[in-house]
């Protein structure tokens, strides 16, 4: 199955690169035009170069999400510092950093999904758990700002979903 | 904290995590499976499919996180502890 997936992926990328579009079959699958060279005849550099655009758009989205989360976190921290004090701003910043880490780990587990593994990793759940435990145990941190800081990745996601081209 | 409050808090924490994980768990499994099917059907759209999956998984997993936070607050920063 993974071999078939790789061959179909390569064929589709080559077809997309050459500008030819597949014709839909009766079951909704796209019947791809047969390339002149079989995948096994192509050099490895050409294979990776052909498969790059699809993966690259996901990488771009990932980077945009992380950058948007970082910007939102910094802006909210700077606003909350004079309004609610240094302790709340510190907790908010820590929560925002945890949110960044969470998004990064979630993106990594999404990138790992493929024909070999269909399940989403659960490791990223550890991040908010550790944050809440730390905010509850360490007196210098506040629980509510830390939680709100962690959830700052959501406005970034919403912005991304709304403004995505 | 009285014994009754402790017991109720532990039970509530277990219920919060357990119940909050059911729905998103089913949803995430379905979404990931469909995304893999979509990538296998249209490999040229892999980047878009993965991006959409990332956004939807982030929103779904937030529901689990809410339950987790409620449970951890009950366990480590219980407001009913007196």
Coordinates of N, CA, C and O in Angstrom, one line a residue, chain A:
Chain A
X1 N 0.8 -1.2 0.0 CA 0.0 0.0 0.0 C 0.9 1.3 0.0 O 0.6 2.2 -0.8
X2 N 1.9 1.4 0.9 CA 2.7 2.6 0.8 C 3.4 2.7 -0.5 O 3.6 3.9 -1.0
X3 N 3.8 1.6 -1.2 CA 4.4 1.7 -2.5 C 3.5 2.3 -3.5 O 3.8 3.2 -4.3
X4 N 2.2 1.8 -3.5 CA 1.2 2.3 -4.4 C 1.0 3.8 -4.2 O 0.8 4.6 -5.1
X5 N 0.9 4.1 -2.9 CA 0.7 5.5 -2.6 C 1.8 6.4 -3.1 O 1.5 7.5 -3.7
X6 N 3.0 6.0 -2.9 CA 4.2 6.8 -3.4 C 4.1 6.9 -4.9 O 4.4 8.0 -5.5
X7 N 3.8 5.8 -5.6 CA 3.8 5.9 -7.1 C 2.7 6.8 -7.5 O 2.9 7.7 -8.4
X8 N 1.5 6.7 -6.9 CA 0.4 7.6 -7.3 C 0.7 9.0 -7.0 O 0.3 9.9 -7.8
X9 N 1.3 9.3 -5.9 CA 1.7 10.6 -5.5 C 2.7 11.2 -6.5 O 2.5 12.4 -6.9
X10 N 3.6 10.4 -6.9 CA 4.6 10.9 -7.9 C 3.9 11.2 -9.2 O 4.2 12.2 -9.9
X11 N 3.1 10.2 -9.6 CA 2.4 10.4 -10.9 C 1.5 11.7 -10.9 O 1.5 12.5 -11.9
X12 N 0.8 11.9 -9.8 CA 0.0 13.1 -9.7 C 0.8 14.4 -9.7 O 0.5 15.3 -10.4
X13 N 1.9 14.4 -9.0 CA 2.8 15.6 -9.0 C 3.4 15.8 -10.4 O 3.4 17.0 -10.8
X14 N 3.8 14.8 -11.1 CA 4.3 15.0 -12.4 C 3.2 15.5 -13.3 O 3.5 16.4 -14.2
X15 N 2.0 14.9 -13.2 CA 0.9 15.4 -14.1 C 0.6 16.8 -13.8 O 0.4 17.6 -14.7
X16 N 0.6 17.2 -12.5 CA 0.3 18.6 -12.2 C 1.4 19.5 -12.7 O 1.1 20.6 -13.2
X17 N 2.7 19.1 -12.6 CA 3.8 19.9 -13.1 C 3.7 20.1 -14.6 O 4.0 21.2 -15.1
X18 N 3.4 19.0 -15.3 CA 3.4 19.2 -16.8 C 2.1 19.9 -17.3 O 2.0 20.1 -18.5
X19 N 1.2 20.2 -16.4 CA 0.0 21.0 -16.8 C -1.1 20.2 -17.3 O -2.2 20.7 -17.7
X20 N -1.0 18.9 -17.4 CA -2.1 18.1 -17.8 C -2.9 17.7 -16.7 O -2.5 17.4 -15.6
X21 N -4.2 17.7 -16.9 CA -5.1 17.3 -15.8 C -5.7 15.9 -16.0 O -6.0 15.6 -17.2
X22 N -6.0 15.2 -15.0 CA -6.5 13.9 -15.1 C -8.0 13.9 -15.4 O -8.7 15.0 -15.2
X23 N -8.6 12.9 -15.8 CA -10.0 12.8 -16.1 C -10.7 12.0 -15.0 O -10.1 11.0 -14.6
X24 N -11.8 12.5 -14.5 CA -12.4 11.8 -13.4 C -13.1 10.5 -13.9 O -13.7 10.4 -15.0
X25 N -12.9 9.5 -13.1 CA -13.6 8.2 -13.5 C -15.0 8.1 -12.8 O -15.4 9.1 -12.1
X26 N -15.7 7.0 -13.0 CA -17.0 7.0 -12.5 C -17.1 6.9 -11.0 O -18.1 7.3 -10.4
X27 N -16.0 6.4 -10.3 CA -16.1 6.3 -8.9 C -15.5 7.5 -8.2 O -15.3 7.6 -7.0
X28 N -15.3 8.6 -9.0 CA -14.8 9.8 -8.4 C -13.3 9.9 -8.3 O -12.7 10.9 -8.0
X29 N -12.6 8.8 -8.6 CA -11.1 8.8 -8.5 C -10.6 9.5 -9.8 O -11.2 9.5 -10.8
X30 N -9.5 10.1 -9.6 CA -8.9 10.8 -10.8 C -8.0 9.8 -11.5 O -7.1 9.2 -10.9
X31 N -8.3 9.6 -12.8 CA -7.4 8.7 -13.6 C -6.3 9.5 -14.1 O -6.5 10.5 -14.9
X32 N -5.1 9.2 -13.7 CA -4.0 10.0 -14.1 C -3.4 9.6 -15.4 O -3.3 8.4 -15.7
X33 N -2.9 10.5 -16.2 CA -2.2 10.1 -17.4 C -0.9 9.4 -17.1 O -0.2 9.8 -16.2
X34 N -0.6 8.4 -17.9 CA 0.6 7.7 -17.6 C 1.8 8.5 -18.0 O 1.9 8.9 -19.1
X35 N 2.7 8.7 -17.1 CA 3.9 9.4 -17.5 C 4.8 8.6 -18.4 O 4.8 7.4 -18.4
X36 N 5.7 9.3 -19.1 CA 6.5 8.7 -20.1 C 7.6 7.8 -19.3 O 7.8 6.7 -19.7
X37 N 8.1 8.3 -18.3 CA 9.1 7.6 -17.5 C 8.4 7.0 -16.3 O 7.6 7.7 -15.6
X38 N 8.7 5.7 -16.0 CA 8.1 5.1 -14.8 C 8.9 5.7 -13.6 O 10.0 6.1 -13.7
X39 N 8.2 5.7 -12.4 CA 8.9 6.3 -11.2 C 10.2 5.7 -10.9 O 11.1 6.4 -10.4
X40 N 10.3 4.4 -11.2 CA 11.6 3.8 -10.8 C 12.7 4.2 -11.7 O 13.9 4.1 -11.3
X41 N 12.4 4.8 -12.9 CA 13.5 5.3 -13.8 C 14.0 6.7 -13.4 O 15.0 7.1 -14.0
X42 N 13.2 7.4 -12.6 CA 13.5 8.8 -12.3 C 14.6 8.8 -11.2 O 14.6 8.0 -10.3
X43 N 15.5 9.8 -11.3 CA 16.5 10.0 -10.3 C 15.8 10.5 -9.0 O 14.8 11.2 -9.0
X44 N 16.5 10.3 -7.9 CA 15.9 10.6 -6.6 C 15.7 12.1 -6.4 O 14.7 12.6 -5.9
X45 N 16.7 12.9 -7.0 CA 16.5 14.4 -6.8 C 15.3 14.9 -7.6 O 14.6 15.8 -7.1
X46 N 15.0 14.3 -8.7 CA 13.8 14.7 -9.4 C 12.5 14.3 -8.7 O 11.5 15.0 -8.7
X47 N 12.6 13.1 -8.0 CA 11.4 12.6 -7.3 C 11.1 13.6 -6.1 O 10.0 14.1 -6.0
X48 N 12.1 14.0 -5.4 CA 11.9 14.9 -4.2 C 11.5 16.3 -4.7 O 10.7 16.9 -4.1
X49 N 12.1 16.7 -5.8 CA 11.8 18.0 -6.3 C 10.3 18.0 -6.8 O 9.6 19.0 -6.7
X50 N 9.9 16.9 -7.4 CA 8.5 16.9 -7.9 C 7.5 16.8 -6.7 O 6.4 17.4 -6.8
X51 N 7.8 16.2 -5.6 CA 6.9 16.1 -4.5 C 7.0 17.3 -3.6 O 6.2 17.4 -2.7
X52 N 7.9 18.2 -3.8 CA 8.1 19.3 -2.9 C 6.9 20.2 -2.8 O 6.6 20.6 -1.6
X53 N 6.2 20.7 -3.9 CA 5.2 21.7 -3.7 C 4.1 21.4 -2.7 O 3.7 22.2 -1.9
X54 N 3.6 20.1 -2.8 CA 2.5 19.8 -1.9 C 2.9 19.8 -0.4 O 2.1 20.3 0.4
X55 N 4.1 19.3 -0.2 CA 4.6 19.3 1.2 C 4.9 20.8 1.6 O 4.7 21.2 2.8
X56 N 5.4 21.6 0.7 CA 5.8 22.9 1.0 C 4.7 23.8 1.5 O 4.9 24.7 2.3
X57 N 3.5 23.6 0.9 CA 2.4 24.5 1.3 C 2.0 24.2 2.7 O 1.6 25.1 3.4
X58 N 2.1 22.9 3.1 CA 1.8 22.6 4.5 C 2.9 23.2 5.5 O 2.6 23.8 6.5
X59 N 4.1 23.2 5.0 CA 5.2 23.9 5.8 C 5.0 25.4 5.9 O 5.2 26.0 7.0
X60 N 4.5 26.0 4.8 CA 4.2 27.4 4.8 C 3.1 27.7 5.8 O 3.2 28.7 6.6
X61 N 2.0 26.9 5.8 CA 0.9 27.1 6.7 C 1.4 27.0 8.1 O 1.0 27.8 9.0
X62 N 2.3 26.0 8.4 CA 2.8 25.8 9.7 C 3.5 27.0 10.2 O 3.3 27.5 11.3
X63 N 4.4 27.5 9.3 CA 5.2 28.7 9.7 C 4.3 29.9 10.0 O 4.5 30.7 10.9
X64 N 3.3 30.1 9.1 CA 2.4 31.2 9.3 C 1.6 31.1 10.6 O 1.4 32.1 11.3
X65 N 1.2 29.9 10.9 CA 0.5 29.7 12.2 C 1.4 30.0 13.4 O 0.9 30.7 14.3
X66 N 2.6 29.5 13.4 CA 3.5 29.8 14.5 C 3.8 31.3 14.6 O 3.8 31.8 15.7
X67 N 4.0 31.9 13.4 CA 4.3 33.4 13.5 C 3.1 34.1 14.0 O 3.3 35.1 14.8
X68 N 1.9 33.8 13.5 CA 0.7 34.5 14.0 C 0.5 34.3 15.5 O 0.2 35.2 16.2
X69 N 0.7 33.1 16.0 CA 0.6 32.8 17.4 C 1.6 33.6 18.2 O 1.3 34.2 19.3
X70 N 2.8 33.7 17.7 CA 3.9 34.5 18.4 C 3.5 35.9 18.4 O 3.6 36.6 19.5
X71 N 3.0 36.5 17.3 CA 2.7 37.9 17.3 C 1.5 38.2 18.3 O 1.6 39.1 19.0
X72 N 0.5 37.3 18.2 CA -0.6 37.6 19.1 C -0.2 37.5 20.6 O -0.6 38.3 21.4
X73 N 0.7 36.5 20.9 CA 1.1 36.4 22.3 C 1.9 37.6 22.7 O 1.7 38.1 23.8
X74 N 2.8 38.1 21.9 CA 3.6 39.2 22.3 C 2.7 40.5 22.4 O 2.9 41.2 23.4
X75 N 1.8 40.7 21.5 CA 1.0 41.9 21.6 C 0.1 41.8 22.9 O 0.0 42.8 23.6
X76 N -0.5 40.7 23.1 CA -1.4 40.6 24.3 C -0.6 40.7 25.6 O -1.0 41.3 26.6
X77 N 0.6 40.2 25.6 CA 1.5 40.3 26.8 C 1.8 41.8 27.0 O 1.8 42.3 28.2
X78 N 2.2 42.4 26.0 CA 2.6 43.9 26.1 C 1.4 44.7 26.6 O 1.5 45.7 27.3
X79 N 0.2 44.3 26.1 CA -1.0 45.1 26.5 C -1.3 44.8 28.0 O -1.7 45.7 28.8
X80 N -1.2 43.5 28.4 CA -1.6 43.1 29.7 C -0.6 43.5 30.8 O -1.0 43.6 32.0
X81 N 0.6 43.8 30.4 CA 1.6 44.2 31.4 C 1.2 45.4 32.2 O 1.1 45.4 33.5
X82 N 0.9 46.6 31.6 CA 0.5 47.7 32.4 C -0.9 47.6 33.0 O -1.2 48.2 34.0
X83 N -1.7 46.8 32.4 CA -3.1 46.7 32.9 C -3.3 45.7 34.1 O -4.0 46.1 35.0
X84 N -2.6 44.6 34.0 CA -2.9 43.6 35.1 C -1.6 43.3 35.9 O -1.7 42.4 36.8
X85 N -0.5 43.9 35.6 CA 0.7 43.7 36.4 C 1.7 42.6 35.8 O 1.3 41.9 34.8
X86 N 2.9 42.6 36.4 CA 3.9 41.8 35.8 C 3.7 40.3 35.9 O 4.0 39.5 35.1
X87 N 3.1 39.9 37.1 CA 2.8 38.5 37.3 C 1.9 37.9 36.3 O 2.1 36.8 35.7
X88 N 0.8 38.6 36.0 CA -0.2 38.2 35.1 C 0.4 38.1 33.7 O 0.2 37.2 32.9
X89 N 1.2 39.2 33.3 CA 1.8 39.2 32.0 C 2.8 38.1 31.8 O 2.9 37.4 30.8
X90 N 3.6 37.8 32.9 CA 4.5 36.7 32.9 C 3.8 35.3 32.6 O 4.2 34.5 31.8
X91 N 2.7 35.1 33.4 CA 1.9 33.9 33.2 C 1.4 33.8 31.8 O 1.3 32.7 31.2
X92 N 0.9 34.9 31.3 CA 0.3 35.0 30.0 C 1.4 34.6 28.9 O 1.1 33.8 28.0
X93 N 2.6 35.2 29.1 CA 3.7 34.9 28.2 C 4.1 33.4 28.2 O 4.3 32.7 27.2
X94 N 4.1 32.8 29.4 CA 4.4 31.4 29.6 C 3.4 30.6 28.9 O 3.7 29.6 28.2
X95 N 2.1 30.9 29.1 CA 1.0 30.2 28.5 C 1.1 30.3 27.0 O 0.9 29.3 26.2
X96 N 1.4 31.5 26.5 CA 1.6 31.7 25.0 C 2.7 30.8 24.4 O 2.6 30.2 23.4
X97 N 3.8 30.7 25.2 CA 4.9 29.9 24.7 C 4.5 28.4 24.7 O 4.8 27.7 23.8
X98 N 3.7 28.0 25.7 CA 3.2 26.6 25.7 C 2.2 26.4 24.5 O 2.2 25.3 23.9
X99 N 1.5 27.4 24.2 CA 0.6 27.3 23.1 C 1.4 27.1 21.8 O 1.0 26.3 20.9
X100 N 2.5 27.9 21.7 CA 3.3 27.7 20.5 C 3.9 26.3 20.4 O 3.9 25.7 19.3
X101 N 4.4 25.8 21.5 CA 4.9 24.5 21.5 C 3.8 23.4 21.2 O 4.1 22.5 20.4
X102 N 2.6 23.7 21.7 CA 1.5 22.8 21.4 C 1.2 22.7 19.9 O 1.0 21.7 19.3
X103 N 1.1 23.9 19.3 CA 0.8 24.0 17.9 C 1.9 23.3 17.1 O 1.7 22.6 16.1
X104 N 3.2 23.5 17.5 CA 4.3 22.9 16.8 C 4.2 21.3 16.9 O 4.4 20.6 15.9
X105 N 3.9 20.8 18.1 CA 3.8 19.4 18.3 C 2.6 18.8 17.5 O 2.7 17.7 16.9
X106 N 1.5 19.6 17.5 CA 0.3 19.1 16.8 C 0.6 19.1 15.3 O 0.2 18.1 14.6
X107 N 1.3 20.1 14.8 CA 1.7 20.1 13.4 C 2.6 18.9 13.0 O 2.5 18.3 12.0
X108 N 3.5 18.6 13.9 CA 4.4 17.5 13.7 C 3.6 16.2 13.6 O 3.9 15.3 12.8
X109 N 2.6 16.0 14.5 CA 1.9 14.8 14.5 C 1.0 14.7 13.3 O 0.7 13.6 12.8
X110 N 0.5 15.9 12.8 CA -0.3 15.9 11.6 C 0.6 15.5 10.4 O 0.2 14.8 9.5
X111 N 1.8 16.0 10.4 CA 2.7 15.7 9.3 C 3.1 14.2 9.2 O 3.5 13.7 8.2
X112 N 3.0 13.6 10.4 CA 3.3 12.1 10.4 C 2.2 11.3 9.9 O 2.4 10.1 9.7
X113 N 1.0 11.8 9.8 CA -0.1 11.0 9.3 C 0.1 10.6 7.9 O 0.5 11.4 7.1
X114 N -0.1 9.4 7.6 CA 0.1 8.9 6.2 C -0.5 7.5 6.1 O -1.2 7.1 7.0
X115 N -0.2 6.8 5.0 CA -0.8 5.5 4.8 C -0.3 4.5 5.9 O -0.9 3.5 6.2
X116 N 0.9 4.8 6.4 CA 1.5 3.9 7.4 C 0.8 4.1 8.8 O 0.6 3.1 9.5
X117 N 0.5 5.3 9.1 CA -0.1 5.5 10.4 C -1.3 6.5 10.3 O -1.1 7.6 9.8
X118 N -2.5 6.1 10.7 CA -3.7 6.9 10.5 C -4.0 7.6 11.8 O -5.0 8.4 11.8
X119 N -3.3 7.4 12.9 CA -3.8 8.0 14.1 C -3.0 9.2 14.4 O -1.8 9.4 14.0
X120 N -3.6 10.1 15.1 CA -3.0 11.4 15.5 C -2.3 11.2 16.8 O -2.8 10.6 17.7
X121 N -1.1 11.7 16.9 CA -0.3 11.6 18.2 C -1.0 12.3 19.3 O -1.6 13.4 19.1
X122 N -0.8 11.9 20.6 CA -1.5 12.5 21.7 C -0.5 13.2 22.6 O -0.8 13.6 23.7
X123 N 0.8 13.2 22.2 CA 1.8 13.7 23.1 C 1.6 15.2 23.4 O 2.0 15.7 24.5
X124 N 1.0 16.0 22.5 CA 0.9 17.4 22.6 C 0.0 17.8 23.8 O 0.0 18.9 24.3
X125 N -0.9 16.8 24.2 CA -1.8 17.1 25.4 C -1.0 17.3 26.7 O -1.5 17.9 27.6
X126 N 0.2 16.7 26.7 CA 1.1 16.9 27.9 C 1.4 18.4 28.2 O 1.5 18.8 29.3
X127 N 1.5 19.2 27.1 CA 1.9 20.6 27.3 C 0.9 21.3 28.1 O 1.3 21.9 29.1
X128 N -0.5 21.4 27.8 CA -1.4 22.1 28.7 C -1.5 21.5 30.1 O -1.7 22.2 31.1
X129 N -1.3 20.2 30.2 CA -1.4 19.5 31.5 C -0.2 20.0 32.4 O -0.5 20.4 33.5
X130 N 1.0 20.0 31.8 CA 2.1 20.5 32.6 C 2.0 22.0 32.9 O 2.3 22.4 34.0
X131 N 1.4 22.8 32.0 CA 1.2 24.2 32.2 C 0.3 24.4 33.4 O 0.5 25.2 34.3
X132 N -0.9 23.7 33.4 CA -1.8 23.9 34.5 C -1.2 23.4 35.8 O -1.4 24.1 36.8
X133 N -0.5 22.3 35.8 CA 0.1 21.9 37.1 C 1.1 22.9 37.6 O 1.2 23.2 38.8
X134 N 1.9 23.4 36.6 CA 2.9 24.4 37.0 C 2.3 25.6 37.5 O 2.8 26.2 38.6
X135 N 1.3 26.1 36.9 CA 0.6 27.3 37.3 C -0.1 27.2 38.7 O -0.2 28.1 39.4
X136 N -0.6 25.9 38.9 CA -1.2 25.7 40.2 C -0.2 25.5 41.3 O -0.5 25.9 42.5
X137 N 1.0 25.0 41.0 CA 2.0 24.7 42.1 C 3.0 25.9 42.3 O 3.4 26.1 43.5
X138 N 3.3 26.6 41.3 CA 4.3 27.7 41.5 C 3.6 29.0 41.9 O 2.7 29.5 41.1
X139 N 4.0 29.6 43.0 CA 3.3 30.8 43.5 C 3.5 32.0 42.6 O 2.6 32.9 42.5
X140 N 4.6 32.0 41.8 CA 4.8 33.2 41.0 C 3.9 33.2 39.8 O 3.9 34.3 39.1
X141 N 3.3 32.1 39.5 CA 2.4 32.1 38.3 C 1.0 32.1 38.7 O 0.6 31.8 39.8
X142 N 0.1 32.6 37.8 CA -1.3 32.7 38.0 C -2.0 31.7 37.0 O -1.6 31.7 35.8
X143 N -3.0 31.1 37.5 CA -3.6 30.0 36.7 C -4.4 30.6 35.5 O -4.2 30.1 34.3
X144 N -5.3 31.5 35.8 CA -6.1 32.0 34.7 C -5.4 32.7 33.6 O -5.6 32.4 32.4
X145 N -4.4 33.6 33.8 CA -3.7 34.2 32.7 C -2.9 33.1 31.9 O -2.8 33.2 30.7
X146 N -2.3 32.1 32.7 CA -1.6 31.1 31.9 C -2.5 30.3 31.0 O -2.1 30.1 29.8
X147 N -3.7 30.0 31.4 CA -4.6 29.3 30.6 C -5.1 30.2 29.4 O -5.1 29.7 28.2
X148 N -5.3 31.5 29.7 CA -5.7 32.4 28.6 C -4.6 32.5 27.6 O -4.8 32.6 26.4
X149 N -3.4 32.6 28.1 CA -2.2 32.7 27.2 C -2.0 31.4 26.4 O -1.7 31.5 25.2
X150 N -2.3 30.3 27.0 CA -2.2 29.1 26.2 C -3.2 29.1 25.0 O -2.9 28.6 23.9
X151 N -4.4 29.6 25.3 CA -5.5 29.6 24.3 C -5.3 30.7 23.3 O -6.2 30.8 22.4
X152 N -4.2 31.4 23.4 CA -4.0 32.5 22.4 C -3.7 31.9 21.0 O -3.7 32.7 20.0
X153 N -3.4 30.6 20.9 CA -3.2 30.1 19.6 C -4.5 30.0 18.8 O -4.5 29.9 17.5
X154 N -5.6 30.1 19.5 CA -6.9 30.0 18.8 C -7.2 31.2 17.9 O -7.7 31.1 16.8
X155 N -7.0 32.5 18.4 CA -7.2 33.6 17.5 C -6.3 33.5 16.3 O -6.7 33.9 15.2
X156 N -5.1 33.0 16.5 CA -4.2 32.9 15.3 C -4.7 31.9 14.3 O -4.7 32.1 13.1
X157 N -5.3 30.8 14.8 CA -5.9 29.8 13.9 C -7.1 30.4 13.2 O -7.3 30.1 12.0
X158 N -7.9 31.1 14.0 CA -9.1 31.7 13.3 C -8.7 32.7 12.3 O -9.3 32.7 11.1
X159 N -7.7 33.5 12.6 CA -7.2 34.5 11.6 C -6.7 33.7 10.3 O -7.0 34.1 9.2
X160 N -6.0 32.7 10.6 CA -5.4 31.9 9.5 C -6.6 31.3 8.6 O -6.5 31.3 7.4
X161 N -7.6 30.8 9.3 CA -8.7 30.2 8.6 C -9.5 31.2 7.8 O -10.0 30.9 6.7
X162 N -9.6 32.4 8.4 CA -10.4 33.5 7.7 C -9.6 34.1 6.5 O -10.1 34.3 5.4
X163 N -8.3 34.4 6.8 CA -7.5 35.1 5.8 C -6.8 34.2 4.8 O -6.1 34.8 4.0
X164 N -6.9 32.9 5.0 CA -6.1 32.0 4.1 C -6.6 32.2 2.6 O -7.8 32.4 2.4
X165 N -5.6 32.3 1.7 CA -6.0 32.5 0.3 C -6.8 31.3 -0.3 O -6.5 30.2 0.1

